[in-house]
């Protein structure tokens, strides 16, 4: 299906609904409801699961991963089922931008890795698989969440092109560029040897 085959209204709505879904700051909401304060005031100041883990509450961090993933999965899967790939791509883009730049938090959101994974699942478990395998392997070996995210996002993009899905691959190039941009400080710390490892309080 080409963009021309889907109505402009449907495409715009897919983007907007994706953004609204992605912009819900679950990490912040969950930590506040649990009485753990503002997660933006600890660790990296990020609203994602890695920083939620720094509160010491592993269950809350796991729930953050799940919800941050689902806010990508749901709009993408629905758009893909009812409107086709083009609408699903825009829904995924909206969800990712919503997580990274939520209007409710003055456009200061998370780094998008759980949402990246959720978006991938929304298309197919085959798209999620390379991301999950590479992320887990890198995290277990090196214990750097940021490094695992960077390598896994690149691996996913390469895998998508390898199986012959160029349109989706171009979309994942955009996602990967955004991942690297949001992790630019992490990259500097990785190069300097000062990056915090998974489970660290710092």
PDB file of C-alpha atoms in Angstrom:
ATOM      1  CA  UNK A   1       0.000   0.000   0.000  1.00  0.00           C
ATOM      2  CA  UNK A   2       1.330   3.454  -0.918  1.00  0.00           C
ATOM      3  CA  UNK A   3       0.642   6.669   0.946  1.00  0.00           C
ATOM      4  CA  UNK A   4      -1.655   7.634  -1.919  1.00  0.00           C
ATOM      5  CA  UNK A   5      -3.863   4.616  -1.133  1.00  0.00           C
ATOM      6  CA  UNK A   6      -4.610   5.809   2.405  1.00  0.00           C
ATOM      7  CA  UNK A   7      -6.627   8.976   2.951  1.00  0.00           C
ATOM      8  CA  UNK A   8      -4.680  11.999   4.247  1.00  0.00           C
ATOM      9  CA  UNK A   9      -7.087  12.247   7.183  1.00  0.00           C
ATOM     10  CA  UNK A  10      -6.352   8.653   8.212  1.00  0.00           C
ATOM     11  CA  UNK A  11      -2.616   9.250   7.962  1.00  0.00           C
ATOM     12  CA  UNK A  12      -2.750  12.430  10.044  1.00  0.00           C
ATOM     13  CA  UNK A  13      -4.979  10.783  12.630  1.00  0.00           C
ATOM     14  CA  UNK A  14      -2.559   7.861  12.854  1.00  0.00           C
ATOM     15  CA  UNK A  15       0.279  10.268  13.561  1.00  0.00           C
ATOM     16  CA  UNK A  16      -1.711  12.217  16.169  1.00  0.00           C
ATOM     17  CA  UNK A  17      -3.086   9.155  17.949  1.00  0.00           C
ATOM     18  CA  UNK A  18       0.390   7.649  17.981  1.00  0.00           C
ATOM     19  CA  UNK A  19       1.796  10.834  19.503  1.00  0.00           C
ATOM     20  CA  UNK A  20      -0.878  11.014  22.201  1.00  0.00           C
ATOM     21  CA  UNK A  21      -0.279   7.375  23.103  1.00  0.00           C
ATOM     22  CA  UNK A  22       3.483   7.808  23.193  1.00  0.00           C
ATOM     23  CA  UNK A  23       3.383  10.998  25.233  1.00  0.00           C
ATOM     24  CA  UNK A  24       1.968   9.393  28.397  1.00  0.00           C
ATOM     25  CA  UNK A  25       4.906   9.518  30.896  1.00  0.00           C
ATOM     26  CA  UNK A  26       4.332   6.204  32.644  1.00  0.00           C
ATOM     27  CA  UNK A  27       7.672   6.187  34.458  1.00  0.00           C
ATOM     28  CA  UNK A  28       6.924   9.544  36.058  1.00  0.00           C
ATOM     29  CA  UNK A  29       3.302   8.687  36.863  1.00  0.00           C
ATOM     30  CA  UNK A  30       4.126   5.296  38.384  1.00  0.00           C
ATOM     31  CA  UNK A  31       6.893   6.570  40.640  1.00  0.00           C
ATOM     32  CA  UNK A  32       4.716   9.419  41.863  1.00  0.00           C
ATOM     33  CA  UNK A  33       1.774   7.101  42.567  1.00  0.00           C
ATOM     34  CA  UNK A  34       4.130   4.765  44.442  1.00  0.00           C
ATOM     35  CA  UNK A  35       5.261   7.635  46.660  1.00  0.00           C
ATOM     36  CA  UNK A  36       8.798   7.616  45.275  1.00  0.00           C
ATOM     37  CA  UNK A  37       8.741  11.261  44.228  1.00  0.00           C
ATOM     38  CA  UNK A  38       9.759  12.747  40.897  1.00  0.00           C
ATOM     39  CA  UNK A  39      11.946  10.307  38.969  1.00  0.00           C
ATOM     40  CA  UNK A  40      13.353  13.265  37.040  1.00  0.00           C
ATOM     41  CA  UNK A  41      15.197  14.343  40.204  1.00  0.00           C
ATOM     42  CA  UNK A  42      17.290  11.190  40.557  1.00  0.00           C
ATOM     43  CA  UNK A  43      19.954   9.447  38.513  1.00  0.00           C
ATOM     44  CA  UNK A  44      19.970  10.606  34.919  1.00  0.00           C
ATOM     45  CA  UNK A  45      16.770  12.615  35.334  1.00  0.00           C
ATOM     46  CA  UNK A  46      15.141  10.488  32.655  1.00  0.00           C
ATOM     47  CA  UNK A  47      11.534   9.231  32.847  1.00  0.00           C
ATOM     48  CA  UNK A  48      12.323   5.802  31.390  1.00  0.00           C
ATOM     49  CA  UNK A  49      12.611   2.383  33.008  1.00  0.00           C
ATOM     50  CA  UNK A  50      16.388   2.479  33.470  1.00  0.00           C
ATOM     51  CA  UNK A  51      16.061   5.511  35.701  1.00  0.00           C
ATOM     52  CA  UNK A  52      12.977   4.123  37.452  1.00  0.00           C
ATOM     53  CA  UNK A  53      15.166   1.143  38.347  1.00  0.00           C
ATOM     54  CA  UNK A  54      17.418   3.544  40.237  1.00  0.00           C
ATOM     55  CA  UNK A  55      14.603   4.025  42.751  1.00  0.00           C
ATOM     56  CA  UNK A  56      15.306   0.437  43.798  1.00  0.00           C
ATOM     57  CA  UNK A  57      11.850  -0.755  42.778  1.00  0.00           C
ATOM     58  CA  UNK A  58      12.416  -3.471  40.176  1.00  0.00           C
ATOM     59  CA  UNK A  59       8.723  -4.257  39.773  1.00  0.00           C
ATOM     60  CA  UNK A  60       7.955  -0.618  39.003  1.00  0.00           C
ATOM     61  CA  UNK A  61      10.790  -0.503  36.484  1.00  0.00           C
ATOM     62  CA  UNK A  62       9.450  -3.653  34.805  1.00  0.00           C
ATOM     63  CA  UNK A  63       5.955  -2.176  34.659  1.00  0.00           C
ATOM     64  CA  UNK A  64       7.399   0.994  33.117  1.00  0.00           C
ATOM     65  CA  UNK A  65       9.074  -1.080  30.413  1.00  0.00           C
ATOM     66  CA  UNK A  66       5.803  -2.864  29.693  1.00  0.00           C
ATOM     67  CA  UNK A  67       3.679   0.289  29.493  1.00  0.00           C
ATOM     68  CA  UNK A  68       6.263   2.273  27.534  1.00  0.00           C
ATOM     69  CA  UNK A  69       6.374  -0.623  25.095  1.00  0.00           C
ATOM     70  CA  UNK A  70       2.617  -0.945  24.794  1.00  0.00           C
ATOM     71  CA  UNK A  71       2.174   2.731  23.992  1.00  0.00           C
ATOM     72  CA  UNK A  72       4.102   1.976  20.822  1.00  0.00           C
ATOM     73  CA  UNK A  73       2.627  -1.446  20.137  1.00  0.00           C
ATOM     74  CA  UNK A  74      -1.062  -0.562  20.375  1.00  0.00           C
ATOM     75  CA  UNK A  75      -1.304   2.353  17.910  1.00  0.00           C
ATOM     76  CA  UNK A  76       1.040   0.674  15.429  1.00  0.00           C
ATOM     77  CA  UNK A  77      -0.774  -2.674  15.514  1.00  0.00           C
ATOM     78  CA  UNK A  78      -4.187  -1.039  15.142  1.00  0.00           C
ATOM     79  CA  UNK A  79      -3.077   1.216  12.300  1.00  0.00           C
ATOM     80  CA  UNK A  80      -1.338  -1.672  10.545  1.00  0.00           C
ATOM     81  CA  UNK A  81      -4.408  -3.905  10.836  1.00  0.00           C
ATOM     82  CA  UNK A  82      -7.051  -1.405   9.768  1.00  0.00           C
ATOM     83  CA  UNK A  83      -5.176   1.050   7.530  1.00  0.00           C
ATOM     84  CA  UNK A  84      -1.972  -0.606   6.329  1.00  0.00           C
ATOM     85  CA  UNK A  85       1.767  -0.124   6.645  1.00  0.00           C
ATOM     86  CA  UNK A  86       1.903   3.573   5.778  1.00  0.00           C
ATOM     87  CA  UNK A  87      -0.490   4.532   8.560  1.00  0.00           C
ATOM     88  CA  UNK A  88       1.366   2.177  10.904  1.00  0.00           C
ATOM     89  CA  UNK A  89       4.661   3.892  10.123  1.00  0.00           C
ATOM     90  CA  UNK A  90       3.158   7.282  10.955  1.00  0.00           C
ATOM     91  CA  UNK A  91       1.564   5.887  14.112  1.00  0.00           C
ATOM     92  CA  UNK A  92       4.966   4.530  15.121  1.00  0.00           C
ATOM     93  CA  UNK A  93       6.666   7.820  14.376  1.00  0.00           C
ATOM     94  CA  UNK A  94       4.042   9.650  16.420  1.00  0.00           C
ATOM     95  CA  UNK A  95       4.417   7.256  19.361  1.00  0.00           C
ATOM     96  CA  UNK A  96       8.194   7.573  19.315  1.00  0.00           C
ATOM     97  CA  UNK A  97       8.145  11.364  19.109  1.00  0.00           C
ATOM     98  CA  UNK A  98       5.496  11.445  21.831  1.00  0.00           C
ATOM     99  CA  UNK A  99       7.737   9.507  24.187  1.00  0.00           C
ATOM    100  CA  UNK A 100      10.825  11.537  23.355  1.00  0.00           C
ATOM    101  CA  UNK A 101       9.090  14.917  23.304  1.00  0.00           C
ATOM    102  CA  UNK A 102       5.823  14.822  25.342  1.00  0.00           C
ATOM    103  CA  UNK A 103       3.973  18.116  25.275  1.00  0.00           C
ATOM    104  CA  UNK A 104       2.846  17.544  28.882  1.00  0.00           C
ATOM    105  CA  UNK A 105       6.462  17.660  30.130  1.00  0.00           C
ATOM    106  CA  UNK A 106       7.587  20.623  28.041  1.00  0.00           C
ATOM    107  CA  UNK A 107       8.906  18.193  25.407  1.00  0.00           C
ATOM    108  CA  UNK A 108      11.397  16.594  27.827  1.00  0.00           C
ATOM    109  CA  UNK A 109      10.735  12.871  27.656  1.00  0.00           C
ATOM    110  CA  UNK A 110      12.527   9.554  27.661  1.00  0.00           C
ATOM    111  CA  UNK A 111      15.044   8.010  25.318  1.00  0.00           C
ATOM    112  CA  UNK A 112      12.617   5.710  23.588  1.00  0.00           C
ATOM    113  CA  UNK A 113      14.071   2.216  23.864  1.00  0.00           C
ATOM    114  CA  UNK A 114      11.065   0.413  25.346  1.00  0.00           C
ATOM    115  CA  UNK A 115       8.844   2.305  22.915  1.00  0.00           C
ATOM    116  CA  UNK A 116      11.197   1.362  20.048  1.00  0.00           C
ATOM    117  CA  UNK A 117      10.730  -2.280  21.032  1.00  0.00           C
ATOM    118  CA  UNK A 118       6.970  -1.846  21.368  1.00  0.00           C
ATOM    119  CA  UNK A 119       6.701  -0.243  17.953  1.00  0.00           C
ATOM    120  CA  UNK A 120       8.660  -3.164  16.508  1.00  0.00           C
ATOM    121  CA  UNK A 121       6.253  -5.656  18.064  1.00  0.00           C
ATOM    122  CA  UNK A 122       3.366  -3.666  16.613  1.00  0.00           C
ATOM    123  CA  UNK A 123       4.605  -4.508  13.120  1.00  0.00           C
ATOM    124  CA  UNK A 124       5.587  -8.102  13.807  1.00  0.00           C
ATOM    125  CA  UNK A 125       7.428 -10.204  16.349  1.00  0.00           C
ATOM    126  CA  UNK A 126       9.927 -10.815  13.555  1.00  0.00           C
ATOM    127  CA  UNK A 127      10.854  -7.111  13.708  1.00  0.00           C
ATOM    128  CA  UNK A 128      11.163  -7.202  17.487  1.00  0.00           C
ATOM    129  CA  UNK A 129      13.296 -10.356  17.552  1.00  0.00           C
ATOM    130  CA  UNK A 130      16.655  -8.915  16.381  1.00  0.00           C
ATOM    131  CA  UNK A 131      16.251  -5.945  18.698  1.00  0.00           C
ATOM    132  CA  UNK A 132      15.457  -8.126  21.723  1.00  0.00           C
ATOM    133  CA  UNK A 133      18.232 -10.653  21.075  1.00  0.00           C
ATOM    134  CA  UNK A 134      20.933  -8.032  20.529  1.00  0.00           C
ATOM    135  CA  UNK A 135      19.798  -5.826  23.433  1.00  0.00           C
ATOM    136  CA  UNK A 136      19.769  -8.732  25.890  1.00  0.00           C
ATOM    137  CA  UNK A 137      23.142 -10.021  24.704  1.00  0.00           C
ATOM    138  CA  UNK A 138      24.801  -6.613  24.941  1.00  0.00           C
ATOM    139  CA  UNK A 139      23.201  -5.854  28.311  1.00  0.00           C
ATOM    140  CA  UNK A 140      24.308  -9.177  29.803  1.00  0.00           C
ATOM    141  CA  UNK A 141      27.852  -8.911  28.454  1.00  0.00           C
ATOM    142  CA  UNK A 142      28.586  -5.231  29.068  1.00  0.00           C
ATOM    143  CA  UNK A 143      25.826  -4.151  31.528  1.00  0.00           C
ATOM    144  CA  UNK A 144      25.381  -0.792  29.821  1.00  0.00           C
ATOM    145  CA  UNK A 145      21.743  -0.116  28.940  1.00  0.00           C
ATOM    146  CA  UNK A 146      22.710   2.714  26.604  1.00  0.00           C
ATOM    147  CA  UNK A 147      25.238   0.629  24.668  1.00  0.00           C
ATOM    148  CA  UNK A 148      22.735  -2.204  24.342  1.00  0.00           C
ATOM    149  CA  UNK A 149      20.130   0.222  23.011  1.00  0.00           C
ATOM    150  CA  UNK A 150      22.453   1.787  20.451  1.00  0.00           C
ATOM    151  CA  UNK A 151      23.720  -1.507  19.056  1.00  0.00           C
ATOM    152  CA  UNK A 152      20.267  -3.123  19.069  1.00  0.00           C
ATOM    153  CA  UNK A 153      18.667  -0.248  17.170  1.00  0.00           C
ATOM    154  CA  UNK A 154      21.312  -0.446  14.458  1.00  0.00           C
ATOM    155  CA  UNK A 155      21.025  -4.244  14.280  1.00  0.00           C
ATOM    156  CA  UNK A 156      17.253  -4.016  13.884  1.00  0.00           C
ATOM    157  CA  UNK A 157      17.539  -1.518  11.056  1.00  0.00           C
ATOM    158  CA  UNK A 158      20.104  -3.658   9.229  1.00  0.00           C
ATOM    159  CA  UNK A 159      17.934  -6.755   9.691  1.00  0.00           C
ATOM    160  CA  UNK A 160      14.893  -5.012   8.216  1.00  0.00           C
ATOM    161  CA  UNK A 161      16.808  -4.042   5.077  1.00  0.00           C
ATOM    162  CA  UNK A 162      18.320  -7.519   4.895  1.00  0.00           C
ATOM    163  CA  UNK A 163      14.894  -9.173   4.651  1.00  0.00           C
ATOM    164  CA  UNK A 164      13.815  -6.741   1.934  1.00  0.00           C
ATOM    165  CA  UNK A 165      11.575  -4.167   3.625  1.00  0.00           C
ATOM    166  CA  UNK A 166      13.048  -0.870   2.385  1.00  0.00           C
ATOM    167  CA  UNK A 167      10.135   1.409   3.343  1.00  0.00           C
ATOM    168  CA  UNK A 168      10.117   0.121   6.914  1.00  0.00           C
ATOM    169  CA  UNK A 169      13.890   0.202   6.902  1.00  0.00           C
ATOM    170  CA  UNK A 170      13.946   3.913   6.069  1.00  0.00           C
ATOM    171  CA  UNK A 171      11.577   4.522   8.968  1.00  0.00           C
ATOM    172  CA  UNK A 172      13.926   2.612  11.273  1.00  0.00           C
ATOM    173  CA  UNK A 173      16.853   4.704  10.091  1.00  0.00           C
ATOM    174  CA  UNK A 174      14.927   7.735  11.361  1.00  0.00           C
ATOM    175  CA  UNK A 175      14.206   5.996  14.678  1.00  0.00           C
ATOM    176  CA  UNK A 176      17.849   4.982  15.060  1.00  0.00           C
ATOM    177  CA  UNK A 177      19.078   8.515  14.377  1.00  0.00           C
ATOM    178  CA  UNK A 178      16.707   9.764  17.075  1.00  0.00           C
ATOM    179  CA  UNK A 179      17.964   7.056  19.457  1.00  0.00           C
ATOM    180  CA  UNK A 180      21.558   8.156  18.919  1.00  0.00           C
ATOM    181  CA  UNK A 181      20.596  11.821  19.335  1.00  0.00           C
ATOM    182  CA  UNK A 182      18.819  11.155  22.629  1.00  0.00           C
ATOM    183  CA  UNK A 183      21.783   9.074  23.811  1.00  0.00           C
ATOM    184  CA  UNK A 184      24.453  11.581  22.832  1.00  0.00           C
ATOM    185  CA  UNK A 185      25.418  12.253  26.469  1.00  0.00           C
ATOM    186  CA  UNK A 186      25.519   8.520  27.143  1.00  0.00           C
ATOM    187  CA  UNK A 187      27.812   8.083  24.150  1.00  0.00           C
ATOM    188  CA  UNK A 188      30.162  10.717  25.585  1.00  0.00           C
ATOM    189  CA  UNK A 189      30.171   8.933  28.954  1.00  0.00           C
ATOM    190  CA  UNK A 190      30.733   5.547  27.308  1.00  0.00           C
ATOM    191  CA  UNK A 191      33.751   6.940  25.487  1.00  0.00           C
ATOM    192  CA  UNK A 192      35.014   8.494  28.718  1.00  0.00           C
ATOM    193  CA  UNK A 193      34.419   5.311  30.730  1.00  0.00           C
ATOM    194  CA  UNK A 194      32.044   7.047  33.140  1.00  0.00           C
ATOM    195  CA  UNK A 195      28.688   5.620  32.027  1.00  0.00           C
ATOM    196  CA  UNK A 196      26.559   4.051  34.788  1.00  0.00           C
ATOM    197  CA  UNK A 197      25.895   0.346  34.506  1.00  0.00           C
ATOM    198  CA  UNK A 198      22.508  -1.366  34.767  1.00  0.00           C
ATOM    199  CA  UNK A 199      21.334  -1.393  38.383  1.00  0.00           C
ATOM    200  CA  UNK A 200      23.628   1.427  39.399  1.00  0.00           C
ATOM    201  CA  UNK A 201      22.201   4.157  41.615  1.00  0.00           C
ATOM    202  CA  UNK A 202      24.219   6.813  39.818  1.00  0.00           C
TER     203      UNK A 202
END
